CSV table of C-alpha atoms in Angstrom, one decimal:
chain,number,residue,atom,x,y,z
A,17,MET,CA,95.1,2.7,-18.0
A,18,SER,CA,95.8,2.1,-21.7
A,19,ALA,CA,93.3,2.3,-24.5
A,20,ALA,CA,93.6,-1.4,-25.2
A,21,THR,CA,92.2,-2.4,-21.7
A,22,THR,CA,89.2,-0.1,-21.8
A,23,ARG,CA,85.8,-1.1,-23.3
A,24,SER,CA,83.6,1.2,-25.1
A,25,ARG,CA,80.0,1.5,-24.0
A,26,THR,CA,78.9,2.7,-27.6
A,27,PRO,CA,77.8,-0.2,-29.7
A,28,ASP,CA,80.0,-0.8,-32.9
A,29,ARG,CA,78.3,0.9,-36.0
A,30,LEU,CA,79.2,-1.9,-38.3
A,31,CYS,CA,78.0,-4.6,-35.8
A,32,VAL,CA,74.7,-2.8,-35.3
A,33,GLU,CA,74.1,-2.5,-39.0
A,34,ALA,CA,74.7,-6.3,-39.6
A,35,VAL,CA,71.0,-7.1,-39.1
A,36,ASP,CA,70.6,-9.2,-42.2
A,37,LEU,CA,73.6,-11.4,-41.2
A,38,ALA,CA,72.1,-11.9,-37.8
A,39,ARG,CA,68.7,-12.8,-39.2
A,40,ALA,CA,70.1,-15.3,-41.7
A,41,SER,CA,72.1,-16.9,-38.9
A,42,ALA,CA,68.9,-17.3,-36.7
A,43,GLU,CA,66.8,-18.6,-39.6
A,44,GLU,CA,69.5,-21.1,-40.4
A,45,ALA,CA,69.3,-22.3,-36.7
A,46,ALA,CA,65.6,-22.2,-36.3
A,47,ALA,CA,62.7,-23.8,-38.3
A,48,PRO,CA,61.2,-21.7,-41.3
A,49,GLY,CA,58.9,-19.0,-40.2
A,50,VAL,CA,59.9,-18.9,-36.6
A,51,VAL,CA,62.2,-16.0,-36.5
A,52,GLY,CA,60.2,-12.8,-36.2
A,53,ALA,CA,60.7,-9.1,-36.1
A,54,HIS,CA,64.1,-7.5,-35.0
A,55,LEU,CA,63.8,-6.4,-31.4
A,56,GLY,CA,67.0,-4.5,-30.9
A,57,ALA,CA,70.7,-4.7,-30.4
A,58,VAL,CA,72.8,-4.7,-27.1
A,59,SER,CA,76.5,-4.0,-27.0
A,60,GLU,CA,78.5,-6.9,-25.3
A,61,GLY,CA,81.9,-5.3,-25.5
A,62,ASP,CA,84.4,-3.7,-28.0
A,63,ARG,CA,83.0,-4.5,-31.3
A,64,VAL,CA,80.7,-7.2,-30.0
A,65,VAL,CA,76.9,-6.7,-30.5
A,66,THR,CA,74.1,-9.2,-29.8
A,67,HIS,CA,70.9,-8.9,-32.0
A,68,PHE,CA,67.5,-10.0,-30.7
A,69,PHE,CA,64.7,-11.3,-32.9
A,70,GLU,CA,61.2,-12.2,-31.9
A,71,CYS,CA,60.4,-16.1,-31.7
A,72,LYS,CA,57.2,-17.1,-33.2
A,73,ASP,CA,57.4,-20.8,-32.1
A,74,PRO,CA,54.3,-21.3,-29.9
A,75,ALA,CA,56.2,-23.7,-27.7
A,76,TYR,CA,58.7,-20.9,-26.7
A,77,ARG,CA,56.3,-18.0,-25.8
A,78,GLY,CA,58.3,-15.0,-24.7
A,79,TRP,CA,61.6,-16.4,-25.9
A,80,ARG,CA,64.1,-14.4,-28.2
A,81,TRP,CA,66.6,-15.4,-30.8
A,82,ALA,CA,69.9,-13.9,-29.8
A,83,VAL,CA,72.7,-13.6,-32.5
A,84,THR,CA,76.1,-12.2,-31.4
A,85,VAL,CA,78.3,-10.7,-34.0
A,86,THR,CA,81.7,-9.1,-33.9
A,87,ARG,CA,84.6,-7.9,-36.1
A,88,ALA,CA,88.4,-7.7,-35.6
A,89,SER,CA,90.2,-4.5,-34.8
A,90,ARG,CA,90.5,-2.3,-38.0
A,91,ALA,CA,88.5,-4.9,-40.1
A,92,LYS,CA,85.4,-4.0,-42.0
A,93,ASN,CA,83.9,-7.4,-42.3
A,94,VAL,CA,81.5,-8.5,-39.5
A,95,THR,CA,81.6,-12.1,-38.7
A,96,LEU,CA,79.2,-14.4,-36.8
A,97,ASP,CA,80.0,-15.4,-33.1
A,98,GLU,CA,77.0,-17.5,-31.9
A,99,THR,CA,73.3,-17.9,-32.1
A,100,VAL,CA,71.2,-19.0,-29.2
A,101,LEU,CA,67.5,-19.0,-28.1
A,102,LEU,CA,67.2,-17.1,-24.8
A,103,PRO,CA,64.1,-16.4,-22.4
A,104,GLY,CA,62.6,-13.0,-22.2
A,105,ASP,CA,61.2,-11.3,-19.2
A,106,ASP,CA,57.7,-12.8,-19.8
A,107,ALA,CA,59.0,-16.1,-21.2
A,108,LEU,CA,57.4,-19.5,-20.2
A,109,LEU,CA,60.0,-21.4,-18.3
A,110,ALA,CA,60.1,-24.8,-16.7
A,111,PRO,CA,59.8,-24.9,-12.9
A,112,GLU,CA,63.2,-24.8,-10.8
A,113,TRP,CA,64.7,-28.2,-10.6
A,114,VAL,CA,64.5,-29.7,-7.1
A,115,PRO,CA,66.9,-32.4,-6.0
A,116,TRP,CA,65.4,-35.9,-5.6
A,117,SER,CA,66.3,-35.8,-1.9
A,118,GLU,CA,63.9,-32.8,-1.5
A,119,ARG,CA,61.2,-34.2,-3.7
A,120,LEU,CA,61.0,-37.5,-2.0
A,121,ARG,CA,57.9,-37.9,0.3
A,122,PRO,CA,56.8,-40.7,2.7
A,123,GLY,CA,55.4,-43.6,0.9
A,124,ASP,CA,57.2,-42.9,-2.4
A,125,MET,CA,59.6,-45.9,-2.2
A,126,GLY,CA,58.4,-49.3,-3.7
A,127,PRO,CA,59.8,-52.7,-4.0
A,128,GLY,CA,63.2,-52.8,-5.4
A,129,ASP,CA,63.8,-49.0,-4.8
A,130,LEU,CA,67.1,-47.9,-3.0
A,131,LEU,CA,67.4,-44.8,-0.9
A,132,PRO,CA,71.0,-43.8,-0.3
A,133,THR,CA,71.7,-41.4,2.6
A,134,ASP,CA,74.0,-38.5,2.5
A,135,ALA,CA,77.3,-38.7,4.2
A,136,GLU,CA,76.4,-35.6,6.2
A,137,ASP,CA,72.7,-36.5,7.0
A,138,LEU,CA,71.8,-34.9,10.2
A,139,ARG,CA,69.6,-37.6,11.2
A,140,LEU,CA,72.6,-40.0,11.6
A,141,GLU,CA,75.9,-39.9,13.5
A,142,GLN,CA,79.0,-42.0,13.6
A,143,GLY,CA,78.7,-45.1,15.6
A,144,TRP,CA,81.2,-46.8,17.9
A,145,SER,CA,83.7,-48.9,16.0
A,146,GLY,CA,86.9,-48.6,18.0
A,147,GLU,CA,88.9,-51.2,19.9
A,148,ASP,CA,88.3,-51.9,23.7
A,149,ALA,CA,89.9,-49.4,26.0
A,150,PRO,CA,90.2,-50.4,29.5
A,151,PRO,CA,89.2,-47.9,32.1
A,152,PRO,CA,91.7,-45.9,33.9
A,153,ASN,CA,91.5,-47.9,37.2
A,154,SER,CA,91.7,-51.3,35.4
A,155,VAL,CA,94.9,-53.4,35.9
A,156,PHE,CA,95.2,-53.4,32.2
A,157,SER,CA,95.5,-49.8,31.6
A,158,SER,CA,98.7,-48.0,31.0
A,159,GLU,CA,98.5,-45.8,34.1
A,160,MET,CA,98.3,-49.0,36.4
A,161,ALA,CA,101.0,-50.7,34.4
A,162,GLU,CA,103.3,-47.8,35.2
A,163,LEU,CA,102.3,-47.8,38.8
A,164,VAL,CA,103.0,-51.6,39.0
A,165,GLU,CA,106.3,-51.2,37.3
A,166,ALA,CA,107.3,-48.6,39.8
A,167,GLU,CA,106.5,-51.1,42.6
A,168,ASP,CA,108.6,-53.9,41.0
A,169,ALA,CA,105.5,-55.9,40.0
A,170,ASP,CA,104.9,-57.9,36.9
A,171,VAL,CA,102.1,-57.2,34.3
A,172,THR,CA,101.9,-59.8,31.7
A,173,ASP,CA,101.0,-59.1,28.1
A,174,ARG,CA,99.0,-62.1,27.8
A,175,ALA,CA,96.1,-60.7,29.9
A,176,VAL,CA,93.1,-59.7,27.9
A,177,VAL,CA,90.1,-57.7,28.7
A,178,PRO,CA,87.2,-60.1,29.2
A,179,VAL,CA,84.5,-60.3,26.5
A,180,ARG,CA,81.7,-60.2,29.1
A,181,GLY,CA,81.2,-56.6,30.4
A,182,SER,CA,83.8,-55.0,27.7
A,183,ILE,CA,83.1,-51.9,25.7
A,184,THR,CA,82.6,-54.1,22.6
A,185,SER,CA,79.9,-56.2,24.3
A,186,VAL,CA,78.0,-53.2,25.7
A,187,ALA,CA,78.2,-51.4,22.6
A,188,GLU,CA,76.9,-54.5,20.7
A,189,GLU,CA,74.0,-54.7,23.3
A,190,LEU,CA,73.1,-51.0,22.8
A,191,GLY,CA,73.2,-51.3,19.0
A,192,MET,CA,76.1,-48.9,18.8
A,193,ARG,CA,78.5,-51.2,16.8
A,194,ARG,CA,76.9,-50.1,13.5
A,195,ALA,CA,78.7,-47.6,11.0
A,196,ARG,CA,76.1,-44.9,11.8
A,197,VAL,CA,73.5,-44.7,14.4
A,198,LEU,CA,70.5,-42.4,14.9
A,199,SER,CA,71.5,-38.8,16.1
A,200,ARG,CA,69.5,-36.8,18.6
A,201,TYR,CA,68.2,-34.6,15.6
A,202,GLY,CA,67.0,-37.7,13.8
A,203,LEU,CA,65.5,-39.1,17.1
A,204,HIS,CA,63.5,-35.9,17.9
A,205,SER,CA,62.3,-35.6,14.2
A,206,ALA,CA,61.0,-39.2,14.2
A,207,ALA,CA,59.4,-38.6,17.5
A,208,ASP,CA,57.5,-35.5,16.4
A,209,ARG,CA,56.4,-37.2,13.3
A,210,TRP,CA,55.0,-40.2,15.1
A,211,ASP,CA,53.4,-38.0,17.7
A,212,GLU,CA,51.6,-36.0,14.9
A,213,SER,CA,50.1,-39.3,13.5
A,214,PHE,CA,49.3,-41.1,16.8
A,215,GLY,CA,49.6,-38.6,19.5
A,216,ALA,CA,47.4,-36.7,22.2
A,217,LYS,CA,46.3,-34.1,19.6
A,218,THR,CA,44.6,-36.5,17.2
A,219,PRO,CA,40.7,-36.6,17.2
A,220,MET,CA,40.9,-40.1,17.9
A,221,ALA,CA,42.7,-39.6,21.2
A,222,GLN,CA,40.5,-36.7,22.1
A,223,ALA,CA,37.5,-38.9,22.1
A,224,ALA,CA,39.1,-42.0,23.8
A,225,PRO,CA,38.0,-43.1,27.2
A,226,ALA,CA,41.7,-43.5,28.4
A,227,SER,CA,45.1,-43.2,27.1
A,228,CYS,CA,47.5,-46.0,25.8
A,229,VAL,CA,49.8,-45.8,28.9
A,230,SER,CA,47.1,-47.8,30.8
A,231,CYS,CA,46.0,-50.0,28.0
A,232,GLY,CA,46.6,-53.8,28.1
A,233,PHE,CA,47.3,-54.0,24.3
A,234,LEU,CA,50.3,-51.7,24.5
A,235,VAL,CA,53.6,-53.4,24.0
A,236,ALA,CA,56.6,-51.7,25.8
A,237,ILE,CA,59.7,-50.9,23.9
A,238,GLY,CA,63.3,-50.2,25.1
A,239,GLY,CA,65.6,-47.4,24.8
A,240,SER,CA,64.8,-43.7,25.2
A,241,LEU,CA,61.8,-43.9,23.0
A,242,GLY,CA,60.1,-46.3,25.5
A,243,GLN,CA,59.6,-43.4,27.7
A,244,ALA,CA,57.0,-41.8,25.3
A,245,PHE,CA,56.0,-44.5,22.8
A,246,GLY,CA,54.8,-48.1,22.6
A,247,ILE,CA,53.4,-50.5,20.0
A,248,CYS,CA,49.7,-51.1,19.7
A,249,ALA,CA,48.8,-54.8,19.5
A,250,ASN,CA,44.9,-54.5,19.3
A,251,GLU,CA,44.0,-55.9,16.0
A,252,PHE,CA,40.7,-54.0,15.9
A,253,GLY,CA,42.4,-50.6,16.8
A,254,PRO,CA,43.2,-47.9,14.2
A,255,ALA,CA,47.0,-48.2,15.2
A,256,ASP,CA,47.5,-52.0,15.2
A,257,GLY,CA,51.2,-52.6,14.8
A,258,ARG,CA,52.0,-48.9,14.7
A,259,LEU,CA,54.3,-46.9,17.2
A,260,VAL,CA,51.8,-44.9,19.3
A,261,SER,CA,52.4,-42.2,21.9
A,262,LEU,CA,51.7,-43.1,25.4
A,263,SER,CA,49.1,-40.3,25.5
A,264,TYR,CA,47.3,-41.6,22.4
A,265,GLY,CA,44.1,-43.6,22.8
A,266,CYS,CA,41.2,-45.0,21.0
A,267,GLY,CA,37.9,-46.9,21.6
A,268,GLY,CA,39.6,-50.2,21.7
A,269,HIS,CA,41.1,-49.5,25.1
A,270,SER,CA,41.3,-52.7,27.1
A,271,GLU,CA,39.8,-51.1,30.3
A,272,ALA,CA,37.0,-49.2,28.3
A,273,ALA,CA,33.8,-49.5,30.2
A,274,VAL,CA,31.0,-51.4,28.6
A,275,MET,CA,27.9,-49.2,28.4
A,276,PRO,CA,24.7,-51.2,29.5
A,277,LYS,CA,22.1,-51.5,26.8
A,278,PRO,CA,19.0,-49.5,27.5
A,279,PRO,CA,16.1,-51.5,28.8
A,280,ARG,CA,13.5,-52.4,26.1
A,281,PRO,CA,9.8,-51.9,27.2
A,282,ALA,CA,7.5,-55.0,27.0
A,283,PRO,CA,5.6,-55.1,23.9
A,284,PRO,CA,1.9,-54.0,24.3
A,285,VAL,CA,-0.8,-56.5,24.6
A,286,LEU,CA,-3.8,-56.0,22.5
A,287,ASP,CA,-7.2,-57.8,22.9
A,288,SER,CA,-9.3,-57.4,19.9
A,289,MET,CA,-11.7,-60.1,20.7
A,290,ALA,CA,-13.8,-58.7,23.4
A,291,SER,CA,-14.9,-55.2,24.5
A,292,ASP,CA,-14.2,-53.6,27.8
A,293,GLU,CA,-17.1,-52.2,30.1
A,294,PHE,CA,-16.8,-48.8,31.4
A,295,HIS,CA,-19.3,-48.0,34.1
A,296,LEU,CA,-20.8,-44.5,34.1
A,297,ARG,CA,-21.6,-44.8,37.7
A,298,PRO,CA,-19.4,-46.4,40.4
A,299,SER,CA,-20.4,-49.9,41.6
A,300,PRO,CA,-22.3,-49.8,45.1
A,301,ASP,CA,-19.9,-52.5,46.4
A,302,SER,CA,-16.5,-50.8,45.1
A,303,GLY,CA,-16.3,-48.7,48.4
A,304,SER,CA,-14.5,-45.9,46.5
A,305,VAL,CA,-17.3,-43.4,46.4
A,306,PRO,CA,-20.3,-43.4,48.9
A,307,VAL,CA,-23.6,-43.9,47.4
A,308,THR,CA,-26.2,-41.3,48.0
A,309,ASP,CA,-30.0,-41.1,47.1
A,310,GLU,CA,-29.2,-38.5,44.6
A,311,ASP,CA,-27.0,-41.0,42.7
A,312,VAL,CA,-29.6,-43.6,42.6
A,313,PHE,CA,-32.2,-41.2,40.8
A,314,ALA,CA,-29.7,-39.0,39.0
A,315,ASP,CA,-29.5,-39.0,35.2
A,316,LEU,CA,-26.3,-38.9,33.2
A,317,GLY,CA,-24.1,-36.2,34.4
A,318,HIS,CA,-24.5,-33.9,37.5
A,319,SER,CA,-28.1,-33.2,38.6
């Protein structure tokens, strides 16, 4: 290895001594009084040294002015390379930038906002957009045409696959003619999100008298989601117009039992216009207690 290709780890003496040149460059780039004390120098390569100065700007706490100087081979004059402001170990930095697709949260979109989807979005997959391909056992397939030709029969080119029952019509009915359709991952993610909002584990469902699967206000939906979800049509329910799990429930269930009202006792009747007589001794004709001679001559109480 030649000497020209090696790099010295020892800082160049002339570049290290060029502190005044480095300070003048930093003060020219910064505002007056911002450049502080000299913090040291670091060798960047052969005859390349970076000087660091303290930054006194309160908006850049912990930052340092970095001035790189250099000199040509066999030259005694040190020249300026660049001047930048770099963060130190305890510098105050802005938070790491997060892409908008990761910052977006449900409900952030407003009227007129556009939300483009990535071409590699895992929630979507390619839809069916090809031409009709007749099944192998069809008279219009290439296999059947070769078989018929071998048997000296004719297959005209004017024959077309009927529109009714074709792959195109079936794809149109299933909603598969779009450029991209919901993938299995996107379907499961949406189902988990909806079940968390209106599912069996919510406090409302835990206190409900019955689940939505037996409620008359549930509107059934098609597709695979119809096996686990439906739409609530109870205007007084907490999920009116929302997609709810069949295991969800609320107090607005169509078959909820109506609790009878507790009977109210009759108001008391008070007669304040007359006084009631309370006999100290039973009446002789009441027949409840036999009358004896002692009772006739007895005073109040027992004798």
